[in-house]
Short mmCIF file of C-alpha atoms in Angstrom, two decimals:
data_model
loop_
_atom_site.label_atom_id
_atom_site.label_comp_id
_atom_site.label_asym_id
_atom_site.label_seq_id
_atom_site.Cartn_x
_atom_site.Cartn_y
_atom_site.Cartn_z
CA UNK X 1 0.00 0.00 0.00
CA UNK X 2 2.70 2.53 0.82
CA UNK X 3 2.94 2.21 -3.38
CA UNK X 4 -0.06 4.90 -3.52
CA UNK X 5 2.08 7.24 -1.23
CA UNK X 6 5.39 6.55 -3.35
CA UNK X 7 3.28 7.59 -6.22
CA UNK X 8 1.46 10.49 -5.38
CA UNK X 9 4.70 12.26 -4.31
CA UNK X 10 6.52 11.18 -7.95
CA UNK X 11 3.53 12.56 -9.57
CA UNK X 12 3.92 15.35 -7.07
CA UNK X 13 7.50 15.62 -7.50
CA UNK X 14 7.24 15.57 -11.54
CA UNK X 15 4.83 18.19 -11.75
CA UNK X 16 5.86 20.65 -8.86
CA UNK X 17 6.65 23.20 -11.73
CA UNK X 18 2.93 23.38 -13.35
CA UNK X 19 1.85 23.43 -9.51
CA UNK X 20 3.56 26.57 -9.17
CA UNK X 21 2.08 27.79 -12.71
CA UNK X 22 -2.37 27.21 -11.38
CA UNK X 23 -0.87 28.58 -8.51
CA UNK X 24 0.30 32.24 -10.19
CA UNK X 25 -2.77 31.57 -12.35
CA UNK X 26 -5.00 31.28 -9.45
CA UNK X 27 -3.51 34.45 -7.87
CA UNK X 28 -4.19 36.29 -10.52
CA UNK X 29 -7.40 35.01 -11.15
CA UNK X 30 -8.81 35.58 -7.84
CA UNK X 31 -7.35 39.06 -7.85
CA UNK X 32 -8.21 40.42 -11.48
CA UNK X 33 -11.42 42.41 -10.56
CA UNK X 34 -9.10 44.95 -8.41
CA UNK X 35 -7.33 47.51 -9.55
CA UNK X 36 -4.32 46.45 -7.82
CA UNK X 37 -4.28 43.07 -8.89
CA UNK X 38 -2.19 40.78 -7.44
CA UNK X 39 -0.36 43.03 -5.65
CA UNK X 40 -3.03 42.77 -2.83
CA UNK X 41 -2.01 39.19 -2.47
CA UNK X 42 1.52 40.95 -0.92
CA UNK X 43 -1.00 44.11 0.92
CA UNK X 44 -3.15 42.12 2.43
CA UNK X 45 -1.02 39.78 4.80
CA UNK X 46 1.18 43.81 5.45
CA UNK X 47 -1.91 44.88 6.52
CA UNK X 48 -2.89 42.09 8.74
CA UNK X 49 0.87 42.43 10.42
CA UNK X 50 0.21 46.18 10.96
CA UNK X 51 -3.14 46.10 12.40
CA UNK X 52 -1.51 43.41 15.04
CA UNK X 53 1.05 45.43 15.69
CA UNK X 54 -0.77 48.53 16.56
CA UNK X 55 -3.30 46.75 18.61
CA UNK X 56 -1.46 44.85 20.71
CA UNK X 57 2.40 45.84 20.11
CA UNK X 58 1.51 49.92 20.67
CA UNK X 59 -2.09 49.76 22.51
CA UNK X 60 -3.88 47.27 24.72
CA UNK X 61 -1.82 45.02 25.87
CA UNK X 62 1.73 45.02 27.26
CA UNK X 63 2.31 41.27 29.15
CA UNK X 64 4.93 39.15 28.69
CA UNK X 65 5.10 35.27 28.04
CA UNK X 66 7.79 33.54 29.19
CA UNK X 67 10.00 36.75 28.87
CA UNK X 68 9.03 38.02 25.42
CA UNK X 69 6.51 40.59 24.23
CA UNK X 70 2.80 39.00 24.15
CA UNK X 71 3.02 41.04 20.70
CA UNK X 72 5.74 38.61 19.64
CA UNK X 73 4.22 35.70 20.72
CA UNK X 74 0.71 36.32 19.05
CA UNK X 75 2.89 37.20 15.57
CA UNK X 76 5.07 33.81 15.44
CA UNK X 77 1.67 32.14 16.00
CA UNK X 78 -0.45 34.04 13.89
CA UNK X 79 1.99 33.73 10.63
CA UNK X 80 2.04 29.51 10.65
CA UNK X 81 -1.95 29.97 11.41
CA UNK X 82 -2.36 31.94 8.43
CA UNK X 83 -0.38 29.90 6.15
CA UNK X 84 -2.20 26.73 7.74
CA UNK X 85 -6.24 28.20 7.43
CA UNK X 86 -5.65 29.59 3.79
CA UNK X 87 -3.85 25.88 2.93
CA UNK X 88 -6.63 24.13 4.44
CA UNK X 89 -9.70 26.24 3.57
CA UNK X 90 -8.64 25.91 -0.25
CA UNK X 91 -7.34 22.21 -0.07
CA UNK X 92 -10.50 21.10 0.72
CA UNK X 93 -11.81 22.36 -3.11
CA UNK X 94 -8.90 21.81 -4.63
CA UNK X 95 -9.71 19.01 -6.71
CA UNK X 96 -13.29 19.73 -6.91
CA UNK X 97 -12.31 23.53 -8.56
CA UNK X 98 -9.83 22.68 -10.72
CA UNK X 99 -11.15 18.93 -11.92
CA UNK X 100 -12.79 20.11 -15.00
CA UNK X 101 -8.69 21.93 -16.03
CA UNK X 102 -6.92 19.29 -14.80
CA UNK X 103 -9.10 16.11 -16.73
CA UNK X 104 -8.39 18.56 -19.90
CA UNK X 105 -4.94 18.69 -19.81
CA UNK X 106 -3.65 15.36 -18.70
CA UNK X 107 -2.02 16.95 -15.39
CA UNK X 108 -2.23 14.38 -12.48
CA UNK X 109 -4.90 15.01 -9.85
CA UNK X 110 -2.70 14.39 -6.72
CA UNK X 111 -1.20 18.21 -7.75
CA UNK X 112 -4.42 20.20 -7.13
CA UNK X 113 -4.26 19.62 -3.03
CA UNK X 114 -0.42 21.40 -3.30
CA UNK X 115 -1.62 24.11 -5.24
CA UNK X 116 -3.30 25.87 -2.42
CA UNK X 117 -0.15 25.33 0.17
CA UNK X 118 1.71 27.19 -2.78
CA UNK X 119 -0.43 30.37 -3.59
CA UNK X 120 -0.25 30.82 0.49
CA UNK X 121 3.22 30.31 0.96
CA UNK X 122 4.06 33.33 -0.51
CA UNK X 123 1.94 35.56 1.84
CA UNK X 124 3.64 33.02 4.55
CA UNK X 125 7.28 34.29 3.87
CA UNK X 126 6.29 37.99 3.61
CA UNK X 127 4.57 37.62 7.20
CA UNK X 128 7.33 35.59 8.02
CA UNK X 129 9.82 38.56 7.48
CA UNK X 130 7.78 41.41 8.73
CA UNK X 131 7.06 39.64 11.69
CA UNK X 132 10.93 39.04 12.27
CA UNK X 133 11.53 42.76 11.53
CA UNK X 134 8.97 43.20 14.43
CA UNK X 135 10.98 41.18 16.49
CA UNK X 136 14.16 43.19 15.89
CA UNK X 137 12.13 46.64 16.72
CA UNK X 138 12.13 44.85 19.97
CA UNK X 139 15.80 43.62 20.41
CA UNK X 140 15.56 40.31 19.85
CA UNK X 141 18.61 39.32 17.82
CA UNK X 142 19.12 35.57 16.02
CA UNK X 143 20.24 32.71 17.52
CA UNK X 144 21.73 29.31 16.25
CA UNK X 145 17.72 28.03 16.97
CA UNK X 146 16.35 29.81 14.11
CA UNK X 147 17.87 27.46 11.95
CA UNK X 148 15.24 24.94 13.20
CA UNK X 149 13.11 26.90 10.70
CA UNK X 150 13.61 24.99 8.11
CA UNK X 151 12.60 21.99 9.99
CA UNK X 152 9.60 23.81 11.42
CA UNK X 153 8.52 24.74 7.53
CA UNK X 154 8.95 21.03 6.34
CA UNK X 155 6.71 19.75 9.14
CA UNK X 156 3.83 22.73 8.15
CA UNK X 157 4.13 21.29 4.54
CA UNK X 158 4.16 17.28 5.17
CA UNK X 159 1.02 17.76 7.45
CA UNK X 160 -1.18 19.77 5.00
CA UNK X 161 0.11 17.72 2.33
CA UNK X 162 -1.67 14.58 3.65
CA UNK X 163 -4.49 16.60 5.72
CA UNK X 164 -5.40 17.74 1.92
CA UNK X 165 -4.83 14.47 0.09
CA UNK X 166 -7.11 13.13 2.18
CA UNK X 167 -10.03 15.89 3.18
CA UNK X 168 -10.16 17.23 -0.14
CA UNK X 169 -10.92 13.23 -1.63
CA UNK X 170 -13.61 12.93 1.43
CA UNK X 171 -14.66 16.57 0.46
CA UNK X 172 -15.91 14.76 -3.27
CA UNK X 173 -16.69 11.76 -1.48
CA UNK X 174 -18.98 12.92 1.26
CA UNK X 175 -20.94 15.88 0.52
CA UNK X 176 -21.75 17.13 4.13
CA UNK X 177 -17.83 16.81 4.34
CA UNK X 178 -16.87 20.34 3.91
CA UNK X 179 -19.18 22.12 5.89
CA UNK X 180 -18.28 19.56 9.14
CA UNK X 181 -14.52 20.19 8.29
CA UNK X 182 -14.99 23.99 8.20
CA UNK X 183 -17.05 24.22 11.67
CA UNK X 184 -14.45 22.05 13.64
CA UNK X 185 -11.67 24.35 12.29
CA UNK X 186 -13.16 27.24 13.26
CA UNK X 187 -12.58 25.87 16.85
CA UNK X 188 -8.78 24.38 16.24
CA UNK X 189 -8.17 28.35 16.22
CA UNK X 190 -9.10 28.36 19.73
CA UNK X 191 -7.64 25.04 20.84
CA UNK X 192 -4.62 25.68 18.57
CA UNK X 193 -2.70 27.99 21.28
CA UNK X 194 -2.46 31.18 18.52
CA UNK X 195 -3.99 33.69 21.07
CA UNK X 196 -4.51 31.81 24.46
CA UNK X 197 -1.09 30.68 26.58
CA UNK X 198 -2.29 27.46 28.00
CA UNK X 199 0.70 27.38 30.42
CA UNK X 200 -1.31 30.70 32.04
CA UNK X 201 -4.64 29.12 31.86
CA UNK X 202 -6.12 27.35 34.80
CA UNK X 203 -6.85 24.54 33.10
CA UNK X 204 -6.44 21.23 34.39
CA UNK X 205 -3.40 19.51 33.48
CA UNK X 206 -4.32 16.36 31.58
CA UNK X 207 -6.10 19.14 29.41
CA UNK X 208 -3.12 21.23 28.66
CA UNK X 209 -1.34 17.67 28.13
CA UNK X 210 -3.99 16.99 25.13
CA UNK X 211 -3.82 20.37 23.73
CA UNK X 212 0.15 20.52 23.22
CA UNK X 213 -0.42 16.95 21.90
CA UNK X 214 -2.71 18.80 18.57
CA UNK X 215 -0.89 19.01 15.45
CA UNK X 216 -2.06 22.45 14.84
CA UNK X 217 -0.61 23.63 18.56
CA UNK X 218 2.86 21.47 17.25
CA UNK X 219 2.90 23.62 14.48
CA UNK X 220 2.97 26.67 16.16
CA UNK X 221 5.17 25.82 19.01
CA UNK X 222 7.94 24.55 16.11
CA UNK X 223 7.72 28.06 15.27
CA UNK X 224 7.50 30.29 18.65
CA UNK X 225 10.70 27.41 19.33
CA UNK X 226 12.92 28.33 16.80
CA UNK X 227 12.45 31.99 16.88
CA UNK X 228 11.66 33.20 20.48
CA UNK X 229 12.61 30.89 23.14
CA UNK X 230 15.87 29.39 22.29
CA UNK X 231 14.38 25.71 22.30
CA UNK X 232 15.10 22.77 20.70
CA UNK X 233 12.08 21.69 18.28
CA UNK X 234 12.44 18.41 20.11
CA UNK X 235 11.91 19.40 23.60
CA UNK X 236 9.11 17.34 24.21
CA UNK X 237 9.84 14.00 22.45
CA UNK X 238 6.38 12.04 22.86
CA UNK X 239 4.44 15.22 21.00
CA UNK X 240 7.31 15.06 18.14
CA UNK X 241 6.19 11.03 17.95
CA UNK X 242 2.60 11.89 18.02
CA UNK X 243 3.09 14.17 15.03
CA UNK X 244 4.97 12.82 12.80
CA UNK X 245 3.21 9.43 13.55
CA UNK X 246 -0.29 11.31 12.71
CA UNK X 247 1.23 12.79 9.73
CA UNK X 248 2.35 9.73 8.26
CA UNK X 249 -1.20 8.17 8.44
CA UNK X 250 -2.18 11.02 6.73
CA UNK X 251 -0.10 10.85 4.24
CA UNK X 252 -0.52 7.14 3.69
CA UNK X 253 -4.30 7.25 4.22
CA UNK X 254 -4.45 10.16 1.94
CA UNK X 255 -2.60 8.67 -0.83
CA UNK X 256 -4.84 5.77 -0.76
CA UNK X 257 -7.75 7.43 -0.86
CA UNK X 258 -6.89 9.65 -3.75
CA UNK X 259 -5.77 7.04 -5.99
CA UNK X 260 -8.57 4.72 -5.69
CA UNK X 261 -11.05 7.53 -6.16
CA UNK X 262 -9.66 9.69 -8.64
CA UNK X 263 -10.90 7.50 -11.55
CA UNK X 264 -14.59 8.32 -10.29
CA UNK X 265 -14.46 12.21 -9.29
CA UNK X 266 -15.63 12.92 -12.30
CA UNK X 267 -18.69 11.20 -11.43
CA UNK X 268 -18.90 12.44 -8.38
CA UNK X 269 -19.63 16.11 -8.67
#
């Protein structure tokens, strides 16, 4: 069975470069009523930084979390967040809005649930770097952690990869699908850790334990990690496991799912 996964990423592999072409296309397309264009796609997530920044970097709120500006904090989580709800929100259509292009022209399916994690990765870096430039208004200067980045990115991408190989299959296969997947994301914002530090909560602890256990909270913390605390990625071992174990299934389930299906999507919509 692990054939299907092998397969999907060849395909994936192979075709990477017209991935990154519907991407631009897509961009553009979803842009080309506005005078600005795609340029908005770059304004937007500015913007977003900005009004953060004012609110709770200049204005309403002045704690601390762990030694670092709340302002900070709420940035490193908010930029994975952002990259992770405009992957996921579009991966769930992404082979039901781009099946009629990609039957036409031969392209293999198993590309359409990448495109989205492309289009946002763009906005991703740009929030990436004004939220470091942030971080140096404040005095916080690198550190041999931040080159855990790069593992924090790669473990972003391999979990939406197989979160959208497999919900966006399930979103053609079940057509109640979407709308449950939407509503119980809503809440992973709240469970997720972006704006609420569970350490300061009163929860009780097995709950806390649970939460930091969520992929979407593992995300997050890969990121607040590298870049604010000076920790190792790995400093809790039995989440890492959890993860990548989760991921995996994902992947593999995923993979499985798409490849037996694909043949009848067509028939499905």
């Amino acid at each position: 069975m692990m054939k299907d996964l092998r397969q999907v990423l060849q395909e994936i592999g192979q075709h990477l470069e017209i991935a990154v072409r519907l991407a631009r296309f897509n961009i553009a397309s979803r842009w080309a009523d506005n005078y600005l264009g795609s340029l908005w796609n770059y304004l937007e997530p500015c913007m977003y930084i900005g009004t953060y920044f004012v609110i709770f970097g200049l204005g309403m709120y002045g704690g601390t979390i762990n030694g670092q500006p709340y302002i900070l904090w709420l940035l490193i989580g908010i930029v994975p967040w952002y990259f992770v709800k405009g992957s996921f929100s579009r991966g769930l259509t992404s082979i039901k809005s781009q099946l009629g292009m990609l039957t036409k022209t031969k392209f293999p399916m198993s590309i359409a649930p990448v495109v989205p994690m492309i289009e946002e990765f763009r906005r991703f870096i740009i929030m990436l770097v004004m939220s470091i430039g942030v971080m140096f208004l404040f005095g916080v200067v690198p550190t041999v952690s931040w080159l855990q980045l790069g593992y924090a990115i790669f473990a972003m991408w391999a979990f939406l990869l197989g979160l959208n190989l497999l919900t966006s299959t399930l979103t053609l296969l079940v057509p109640d699908f979407q709308t449950a997947a939407n509503a119980v994301f809503r809440l992973a914002f709240f469970i997720s850790g972006v704006i609420i530090n569970f350490d300061a909560r009163s929860m009780p602890e097995t709950v806390v334990v649970i939460l930091k256990m969520m992929p979407f909270y593992q995300i997050i913390d890969n990121f607040r990690a590298s870049l604010l605390f000076n920790q190792s990625v790995f400093h809790n071992p039995l989440n890492t496991v959890f993860f990548w174990t989760l991921t995996l299934l994902m992947l593999w389930g995923g993979s499985i799912a798409h490849v037996r299906f694909r043949g009848k999507f067509m028939d499905l919509i």
